[in-house]
Amino acid sequence: MTDNAAARERLMAGEAWNDFCDTMRAAGQVVIDRTPDADEQDRVEGFRYLTRMSLMAYMRCIENLPPMEKRSIWVIPPPMKGGQGVQSPDQDHVVQPIDAAKRYRVTGQRGSAPYVHMSAWTPKVPDWVGVDSVGDRAVAVLEEFNPSWSQTPFTALLDEFTDGAGNVDFVLSADNPGVDNWMPVAPETRELMMRIVYDDRDAQSSPRLVIEPLEPTPVIHTPDAADMSKRLAIAAQMVLSVQSDYADWTDTLAKAENQLQLTTEHYLRVGGSPDDRHFEFGYWRIGDGEALVVEFKPPVCRHWNFQLCNHWMENLANYFTGQGYASSQDVQADADGVVLLVVAAEKPTSGTWVDTAGRDHGVMGLRFVEHESIPEIVTKLVRLSDLG
């Protein structure tokens, strides 16, 4: 029996769906097992996080449709403004599914957002997916089958393909098409990821791009049974891998509370692109009347930001209103060029307040984009009353 025939048979017999449900149950068990001290708010947010990641996986894996004959327009910003994995509130993630066996042409307008970074999203999806059962061994095969463990072998700035009038035009393909404006992808690449960073969302415009295949590509509205078997497996495993990978990362950070550190292995595992940014992470915890002070002298850089997240690495709920967040566009350094951030439940008498929105623990991150040097970062836990 061919792989396609076996995958089709599993879908038609209901085995692919049973696998999907078993893997989703394993993802829920991560929330149950990894909620610290059975904290009620962390448990609630853990299950909410699970449903949000399910929506993300359904859109990226089940509804996944690479560009066909009809032109695909990248809609920016995306329907859900991200907040997972310490994503910056000043940044949008845009994901465009592609078939790496095809060549695509991307055209349109650059927009005025100052920084647009692209990467070839290349996850670990072995050939047997959809053909062999995963189910009760989903956790055991994460090292081999991990859709969120996405390497980004090729990256580029959109500026590299933009002319003086702001027009974008480049070819996206695994094979060199013999043109100068080419962004390569790997044969296993499933998506093109775009990170757009704004200084001022109200005043700056996002890129408006069209992607279309260069070879004839028939429009397919519904996947066949074999393809659907694979899509179900990838979707469920993506939810599990996101839950598991970020829980492992959080456990590592929690071993050194109130410190910022490089955790490069975890960052790369979830598809981080460190080629033009310096990103440090930590686990913050403050008691009644306490404050966490974060002090550094920003280097020359495109942008920096500091943010607080909950235990599951989601941005605090009110980050668009300023709670739990500070950035280079709204923080003034002192006369010596030093920034003093104060993480506290109440407004301090000195420094820039990072409001915890009534929380006392979670994940934090400090990033510098297109930095010329790496700053020294000092963190210390103090009594709020001692700040003056």
GROMACS .gro file of C-alpha atoms in nm:
model
  388
    1MET     CA    1   0.000   0.000   0.000
    2THR     CA    2   0.134   0.346  -0.089
    3ASP     CA    3   0.170   0.618   0.174
    4ASN     CA    4  -0.116   0.815   0.020
    5ALA     CA    5  -0.341   0.510   0.022
    6ALA     CA    6  -0.256   0.437   0.386
    7ALA     CA    7  -0.321   0.797   0.487
    8ARG     CA    8  -0.653   0.795   0.301
    9GLU     CA    9  -0.756   0.471   0.470
   10ARG     CA   10  -0.678   0.614   0.815
   11LEU     CA   11  -0.889   0.922   0.747
   12MET     CA   12  -1.183   0.725   0.606
   13ALA     CA   13  -1.177   0.478   0.898
   14GLY     CA   14  -1.173   0.757   1.157
   15GLU     CA   15  -0.827   0.664   1.285
   16ALA     CA   16  -0.678   1.002   1.189
   17TRP     CA   17  -0.948   1.179   1.388
   18ASN     CA   18  -0.895   0.955   1.691
   19ASP     CA   19  -0.524   1.034   1.672
   20PHE     CA   20  -0.608   1.404   1.660
   21CYS     CA   21  -0.822   1.378   1.975
   22ASP     CA   22  -0.558   1.177   2.162
   23THR     CA   23  -0.291   1.435   2.081
   24MET     CA   24  -0.514   1.723   2.188
   25ARG     CA   25  -0.578   1.540   2.516
   26ALA     CA   26  -0.201   1.518   2.566
   27ALA     CA   27  -0.177   1.897   2.509
   28GLY     CA   28  -0.438   1.953   2.779
   29GLN     CA   29  -0.238   1.733   3.015
   30VAL     CA   30   0.055   1.974   2.978
   31VAL     CA   31  -0.164   2.245   3.130
   32ILE     CA   32  -0.269   2.016   3.414
   33ASP     CA   33   0.085   1.897   3.488
   34ARG     CA   34   0.269   2.226   3.444
   35THR     CA   35   0.049   2.476   3.627
   36PRO     CA   36   0.266   2.591   3.920
   37ASP     CA   37   0.116   2.512   4.260
   38ALA     CA   38  -0.219   2.449   4.091
   39ASP     CA   39  -0.264   2.828   4.075
   40GLU     CA   40  -0.624   2.897   3.970
   41GLN     CA   41  -0.550   3.191   3.741
   42ASP     CA   42  -0.259   3.009   3.577
   43ARG     CA   43  -0.478   2.702   3.524
   44VAL     CA   44  -0.759   2.907   3.369
   45GLU     CA   45  -0.519   3.095   3.143
   46GLY     CA   46  -0.348   2.768   3.053
   47PHE     CA   47  -0.668   2.622   2.911
   48ARG     CA   48  -0.754   2.952   2.741
   49TYR     CA   49  -0.406   2.947   2.590
   50LEU     CA   50  -0.471   2.592   2.469
   51THR     CA   51  -0.784   2.703   2.283
   52ARG     CA   52  -0.604   3.002   2.132
   53MET     CA   53  -0.323   2.780   2.010
   54SER     CA   54  -0.584   2.545   1.868
   55LEU     CA   55  -0.731   2.830   1.663
   56MET     CA   56  -0.382   2.922   1.541
   57ALA     CA   57  -0.307   2.561   1.447
   58TYR     CA   58  -0.638   2.516   1.267
   59MET     CA   59  -0.576   2.823   1.054
   60ARG     CA   60  -0.215   2.732   0.975
   61CYS     CA   61  -0.252   2.355   0.933
   62ILE     CA   62  -0.612   2.265   0.848
   63GLU     CA   63  -0.708   2.574   0.647
   64ASN     CA   64  -0.357   2.593   0.501
   65LEU     CA   65  -0.387   2.693   0.136
   66PRO     CA   66  -0.077   2.805  -0.055
   67PRO     CA   67  -0.136   3.058  -0.335
   68MET     CA   68  -0.308   2.913  -0.641
   69GLU     CA   69  -0.418   3.068  -0.968
   70LYS     CA   70  -0.611   3.340  -0.791
   71ARG     CA   71  -0.385   3.603  -0.643
   72SER     CA   72  -0.336   3.582  -0.266
   73ILE     CA   73  -0.326   3.914  -0.083
   74TRP     CA   74  -0.139   3.935   0.245
   75VAL     CA   75  -0.378   4.099   0.487
   76ILE     CA   76  -0.186   4.297   0.745
   77PRO     CA   77  -0.235   4.317   1.038
   78PRO     CA   78  -0.360   3.960   1.087
   79PRO     CA   79  -0.706   3.888   1.235
   80MET     CA   80  -0.558   3.813   1.579
   81LYS     CA   81  -0.295   4.050   1.711
   82GLY     CA   82  -0.045   3.814   1.867
   83GLY     CA   83   0.057   3.793   2.226
   84GLN     CA   84   0.210   3.447   2.249
   85GLY     CA   85   0.576   3.372   2.311
   86VAL     CA   86   0.669   3.722   2.433
   87GLN     CA   87   0.567   3.877   2.101
   88SER     CA   88   0.614   4.252   2.098
   89PRO     CA   89   0.296   4.465   2.098
   90ASP     CA   90   0.478   4.681   1.842
   91GLN     CA   91   0.514   4.381   1.611
   92ASP     CA   92   0.280   4.187   1.384
   93HIS     CA   93   0.346   3.832   1.272
   94VAL     CA   94   0.210   3.748   0.928
   95VAL     CA   95   0.222   3.387   0.808
   96GLN     CA   96   0.184   3.298   0.439
   97PRO     CA   97   0.153   2.923   0.357
   98ILE     CA   98   0.358   2.814   0.056
   99ASP     CA   99   0.439   2.497  -0.136
  100ALA     CA  100   0.818   2.488  -0.153
  101ALA     CA  101   0.800   2.285  -0.474
  102LYS     CA  102   0.658   2.595  -0.644
  103ARG     CA  103   0.807   2.932  -0.738
  104TYR     CA  104   0.626   3.248  -0.636
  105ARG     CA  105   0.648   3.613  -0.727
  106VAL     CA  106   0.579   3.869  -0.453
  107THR     CA  107   0.491   4.224  -0.556
  108GLY     CA  108   0.332   4.529  -0.398
  109GLN     CA  109   0.409   4.826  -0.177
  110ARG     CA  110   0.664   4.837   0.106
  111GLY     CA  111   0.463   5.061   0.338
  112SER     CA  112   0.623   5.287   0.599
  113ALA     CA  113   0.668   5.047   0.893
  114PRO     CA  114   1.041   5.090   0.963
  115TYR     CA  115   1.135   4.723   0.999
  116VAL     CA  116   1.004   4.423   0.806
  117HIS     CA  117   1.187   4.091   0.849
  118MET     CA  118   1.106   3.771   0.658
  119SER     CA  119   1.206   3.413   0.731
  120ALA     CA  120   1.148   3.073   0.573
  121TRP     CA  121   0.947   2.879   0.833
  122THR     CA  122   1.068   2.519   0.812
  123PRO     CA  123   0.920   2.285   1.075
  124LYS     CA  124   1.007   1.928   1.164
  125VAL     CA  125   0.742   1.721   0.983
  126PRO     CA  126   0.863   1.371   0.886
  127ASP     CA  127   0.735   1.181   0.584
  128TRP     CA  128   0.534   0.929   0.790
  129VAL     CA  129   0.298   1.194   0.932
  130GLY     CA  130  -0.062   1.112   0.843
  131VAL     CA  131   0.037   0.757   0.751
  132ASP     CA  132   0.144   0.618   1.089
  133SER     CA  133  -0.046   0.655   1.413
  134VAL     CA  134   0.078   0.910   1.668
  135GLY     CA  135  -0.199   0.920   1.929
  136ASP     CA  136  -0.075   0.799   2.267
  137ARG     CA  137   0.290   0.842   2.166
  138ALA     CA  138   0.256   1.205   2.059
  139VAL     CA  139   0.476   1.329   2.344
  140ALA     CA  140   0.737   1.061   2.281
  141VAL     CA  141   0.784   1.163   1.916
  142LEU     CA  142   0.813   1.539   1.978
  143GLU     CA  143   1.186   1.538   1.904
  144GLU     CA  144   1.112   1.390   1.562
  145PHE     CA  145   0.772   1.542   1.487
  146ASN     CA  146   0.748   1.899   1.616
  147PRO     CA  147   0.569   2.151   1.390
  148SER     CA  148   0.649   2.444   1.621
  149TRP     CA  149   1.020   2.356   1.630
  150SER     CA  150   1.065   2.555   1.314
  151GLN     CA  151   1.409   2.642   1.188
  152THR     CA  152   1.448   2.952   0.971
  153PRO     CA  153   1.739   2.869   0.738
  154PHE     CA  154   1.684   3.172   0.515
  155THR     CA  155   1.600   3.526   0.621
  156ALA     CA  156   1.581   3.865   0.452
  157LEU     CA  157   1.468   4.220   0.511
  158LEU     CA  158   1.191   4.341   0.281
  159ASP     CA  159   1.409   4.644   0.206
  160GLU     CA  160   1.642   4.415   0.009
  161PHE     CA  161   1.366   4.377  -0.254
  162THR     CA  162   1.229   4.734  -0.247
  163ASP     CA  163   1.315   5.009  -0.495
  164GLY     CA  164   1.340   5.381  -0.426
  165ALA     CA  165   0.969   5.433  -0.489
  166GLY     CA  166   0.868   5.168  -0.234
  167ASN     CA  167   0.780   4.901  -0.491
  168VAL     CA  168   0.844   4.540  -0.387
  169ASP     CA  169   0.927   4.267  -0.639
  170PHE     CA  170   1.103   3.936  -0.569
  171VAL     CA  171   1.091   3.563  -0.639
  172LEU     CA  172   1.046   3.309  -0.360
  173SER     CA  173   1.166   2.956  -0.437
  174ALA     CA  174   1.389   2.666  -0.330
  175ASP     CA  175   1.583   2.667  -0.658
  176ASN     CA  176   1.776   2.970  -0.780
  177PRO     CA  177   1.561   3.125  -1.055
  178GLY     CA  178   1.858   3.316  -1.196
  179VAL     CA  179   1.739   3.660  -1.088
  180ASP     CA  180   1.890   3.908  -0.844
  181ASN     CA  181   1.574   3.964  -0.642
  182TRP     CA  182   1.546   3.611  -0.500
  183MET     CA  183   1.465   3.495  -0.148
  184PRO     CA  184   1.552   3.126  -0.106
  185VAL     CA  185   1.351   2.875   0.095
  186ALA     CA  186   1.428   2.515   0.194
  187PRO     CA  187   1.255   2.222   0.020
  188GLU     CA  188   1.077   2.155   0.352
  189THR     CA  189   0.963   2.516   0.409
  190ARG     CA  190   0.588   2.538   0.474
  191GLU     CA  191   0.538   2.910   0.540
  192LEU     CA  192   0.688   3.251   0.486
  193MET     CA  193   0.693   3.438   0.817
  194MET     CA  194   0.696   3.818   0.822
  195ARG     CA  195   0.770   4.026   1.132
  196ILE     CA  196   0.663   4.390   1.107
  197VAL     CA  197   0.778   4.634   1.376
  198TYR     CA  198   0.618   4.978   1.412
  199ASP     CA  199   0.731   5.290   1.592
  200ASP     CA  200   0.379   5.433   1.567
  201ARG     CA  201   0.096   5.208   1.450
  202ASP     CA  202  -0.137   5.502   1.385
  203ALA     CA  203   0.109   5.694   1.170
  204GLN     CA  204   0.285   5.410   0.983
  205SER     CA  205   0.149   5.177   0.718
  206SER     CA  206   0.209   4.806   0.680
  207PRO     CA  207   0.324   4.636   0.358
  208ARG     CA  208   0.056   4.553   0.104
  209LEU     CA  209   0.178   4.254  -0.094
  210VAL     CA  210   0.046   4.005  -0.345
  211ILE     CA  211   0.193   3.656  -0.386
  212GLU     CA  212   0.118   3.442  -0.691
  213PRO     CA  213   0.263   3.117  -0.831
  214LEU     CA  214   0.479   3.135  -1.143
  215GLU     CA  215   0.369   2.789  -1.260
  216PRO     CA  216   0.009   2.684  -1.337
  217THR     CA  217  -0.152   2.588  -1.006
  218PRO     CA  218  -0.515   2.472  -1.005
  219VAL     CA  219  -0.746   2.604  -0.737
  220ILE     CA  220  -0.823   2.338  -0.476
  221HIS     CA  221  -1.093   2.424  -0.224
  222THR     CA  222  -1.102   2.093  -0.034
  223PRO     CA  223  -0.802   1.868   0.044
  224ASP     CA  224  -0.822   1.500  -0.042
  225ALA     CA  225  -0.850   1.236   0.230
  226ALA     CA  226  -0.477   1.158   0.243
  227ASP     CA  227  -0.388   1.526   0.275
  228MET     CA  228  -0.653   1.578   0.543
  229SER     CA  229  -0.508   1.291   0.746
  230LYS     CA  230  -0.173   1.471   0.743
  231ARG     CA  231  -0.326   1.810   0.822
  232LEU     CA  232  -0.508   1.675   1.127
  233ALA     CA  233  -0.187   1.520   1.258
  234ILE     CA  234   0.017   1.838   1.208
  235ALA     CA  235  -0.248   2.062   1.365
  236ALA     CA  236  -0.281   1.859   1.684
  237GLN     CA  237   0.093   1.806   1.714
  238MET     CA  238   0.150   2.181   1.670
  239VAL     CA  239  -0.078   2.255   1.965
  240LEU     CA  240   0.100   1.993   2.176
  241SER     CA  241   0.446   2.110   2.075
  242VAL     CA  242   0.367   2.476   2.149
  243GLN     CA  243   0.232   2.383   2.493
  244SER     CA  244   0.525   2.154   2.569
  245ASP     CA  245   0.808   2.368   2.429
  246TYR     CA  246   0.698   2.687   2.600
  247ALA     CA  247   0.634   2.504   2.928
  248ASP     CA  248   0.991   2.366   2.914
  249TRP     CA  249   1.122   2.717   2.844
  250THR     CA  250   0.927   2.865   3.134
  251ASP     CA  251   1.056   2.595   3.369
  252THR     CA  252   1.413   2.687   3.271
  253LEU     CA  253   1.354   3.058   3.333
  254ALA     CA  254   1.178   2.997   3.667
  255LYS     CA  255   1.494   2.838   3.808
  256ALA     CA  256   1.652   3.186   3.820
  257GLU     CA  257   1.373   3.424   3.918
  258ASN     CA  258   1.402   3.798   3.855
  259GLN     CA  259   1.699   3.763   3.621
  260LEU     CA  260   1.728   3.822   3.248
  261GLN     CA  261   1.934   3.574   3.050
  262LEU     CA  262   2.003   3.437   2.705
  263THR     CA  263   1.819   3.109   2.650
  264THR     CA  264   1.926   3.063   2.290
  265GLU     CA  265   1.840   2.694   2.257
  266HIS     CA  266   1.476   2.750   2.354
  267TYR     CA  267   1.453   3.066   2.142
  268LEU     CA  268   1.578   2.890   1.831
  269ARG     CA  269   1.360   2.587   1.897
  270VAL     CA  270   1.044   2.792   1.852
  271GLY     CA  271   1.167   2.964   1.536
  272GLY     CA  272   1.334   3.273   1.681
  273SER     CA  273   1.552   3.470   1.440
  274PRO     CA  274   1.856   3.605   1.628
  275ASP     CA  275   2.040   3.729   1.320
  276ASP     CA  276   1.964   4.095   1.390
  277ARG     CA  277   1.833   4.104   1.746
  278HIS     CA  278   1.944   4.045   2.104
  279PHE     CA  279   1.670   3.898   2.321
  280GLU     CA  280   1.691   3.811   2.692
  281PHE     CA  281   1.418   3.639   2.892
  282GLY     CA  282   1.340   3.582   3.258
  283TYR     CA  283   1.077   3.485   3.514
  284TRP     CA  284   0.959   3.771   3.734
  285ARG     CA  285   0.807   3.731   4.079
  286ILE     CA  286   0.735   4.012   4.325
  287GLY     CA  287   0.571   4.007   4.667
  288ASP     CA  288   0.357   4.264   4.845
  289GLY     CA  289   0.533   4.599   4.857
  290GLU     CA  290   0.815   4.481   4.630
  291ALA     CA  291   0.940   4.601   4.294
  292LEU     CA  292   1.172   4.455   4.032
  293VAL     CA  293   1.416   4.714   3.896
  294VAL     CA  294   1.559   4.660   3.544
  295GLU     CA  295   1.844   4.895   3.456
  296PHE     CA  296   2.041   4.923   3.131
  297LYS     CA  297   2.191   5.172   2.888
  298PRO     CA  298   2.030   5.112   2.550
  299PRO     CA  299   2.278   5.072   2.264
  300VAL     CA  300   2.227   5.233   1.927
  301CYS     CA  301   1.950   5.019   1.783
  302ARG     CA  302   1.641   5.026   1.564
  303HIS     CA  303   1.408   4.952   1.856
  304TRP     CA  304   1.398   4.806   2.206
  305ASN     CA  305   1.112   4.693   2.425
  306PHE     CA  306   1.049   4.529   2.762
  307GLN     CA  307   0.733   4.336   2.839
  308LEU     CA  308   0.564   4.125   3.103
  309CYS     CA  309   0.375   3.804   3.030
  310ASN     CA  310   0.175   3.555   3.230
  311HIS     CA  311   0.305   3.208   3.318
  312TRP     CA  312   0.224   3.076   2.970
  313MET     CA  313   0.426   3.349   2.795
  314GLU     CA  314   0.120   3.544   2.683
  315ASN     CA  315   0.139   3.923   2.699
  316LEU     CA  316  -0.061   4.071   2.983
  317ALA     CA  317  -0.418   4.128   2.873
  318ASN     CA  318  -0.398   4.507   2.865
  319TYR     CA  319  -0.066   4.552   2.691
  320PHE     CA  320  -0.221   4.767   2.415
  321THR     CA  321  -0.316   5.020   2.685
  322GLY     CA  322   0.037   5.028   2.822
  323GLN     CA  323   0.016   4.784   3.111
  324GLY     CA  324   0.306   4.544   3.135
  325TYR     CA  325   0.504   4.708   2.857
  326ALA     CA  326   0.768   4.976   2.787
  327SER     CA  327   0.956   5.060   2.467
  328SER     CA  328   1.211   5.293   2.311
  329GLN     CA  329   0.946   5.521   2.164
  330ASP     CA  330   0.788   5.610   2.498
  331VAL     CA  331   1.070   5.584   2.755
  332GLN     CA  332   1.323   5.860   2.816
  333ALA     CA  333   1.671   5.771   2.941
  334ASP     CA  334   1.832   5.981   3.214
  335ALA     CA  335   2.114   6.231   3.158
  336ASP     CA  336   2.365   5.945   3.147
  337GLY     CA  337   2.164   5.753   2.888
  338VAL     CA  338   2.044   5.494   3.141
  339VAL     CA  339   1.692   5.351   3.148
  340LEU     CA  340   1.538   5.250   3.482
  341LEU     CA  341   1.229   5.030   3.457
  342VAL     CA  342   1.029   4.950   3.770
  343VAL     CA  343   0.802   4.643   3.765
  344ALA     CA  344   0.547   4.698   4.041
  345ALA     CA  345   0.178   4.686   4.130
  346GLU     CA  346   0.185   5.057   4.223
  347LYS     CA  347   0.339   5.357   4.052
  348PRO     CA  348   0.690   5.426   4.189
  349THR     CA  349   0.828   5.769   4.276
  350SER     CA  350   1.114   5.725   4.028
  351GLY     CA  351   1.187   5.533   3.711
  352THR     CA  352   0.950   5.417   3.438
  353TRP     CA  353   0.658   5.220   3.578
  354VAL     CA  354   0.580   4.880   3.422
  355ASP     CA  355   0.236   4.803   3.561
  356THR     CA  356   0.183   4.437   3.664
  357ALA     CA  357  -0.197   4.471   3.635
  358GLY     CA  358  -0.236   4.310   3.977
  359ARG     CA  359  -0.020   4.005   3.905
  360ASP     CA  360   0.282   3.887   4.098
  361HIS     CA  361   0.459   3.645   3.859
  362GLY     CA  362   0.514   3.548   3.498
  363VAL     CA  363   0.764   3.563   3.212
  364MET     CA  364   0.943   3.880   3.097
  365GLY     CA  365   1.153   3.972   2.795
  366LEU     CA  366   1.384   4.252   2.682
  367ARG     CA  367   1.472   4.275   2.311
  368PHE     CA  368   1.698   4.500   2.102
  369VAL     CA  369   1.650   4.505   1.724
  370GLU     CA  370   1.937   4.588   1.485
  371HIS     CA  371   2.163   4.672   1.779
  372GLU     CA  372   2.523   4.790   1.745
  373SER     CA  373   2.633   4.646   2.081
  374ILE     CA  374   2.503   4.432   2.368
  375PRO     CA  375   2.426   4.627   2.685
  376GLU     CA  376   2.483   4.526   3.044
  377ILE     CA  377   2.147   4.459   3.208
  378VAL     CA  378   2.108   4.470   3.586
  379THR     CA  379   1.798   4.340   3.768
  380LYS     CA  380   1.730   4.359   4.140
  381LEU     CA  381   1.436   4.304   4.373
  382VAL     CA  382   1.376   4.596   4.611
  383ARG     CA  383   1.115   4.736   4.846
  384LEU     CA  384   0.894   4.978   4.655
  385SER     CA  385   0.920   5.224   4.944
  386ASP     CA  386   1.298   5.233   4.905
  387LEU     CA  387   1.280   5.384   4.556
  388GLY     CA  388   1.323   5.761   4.565
   0.00000   0.00000   0.00000
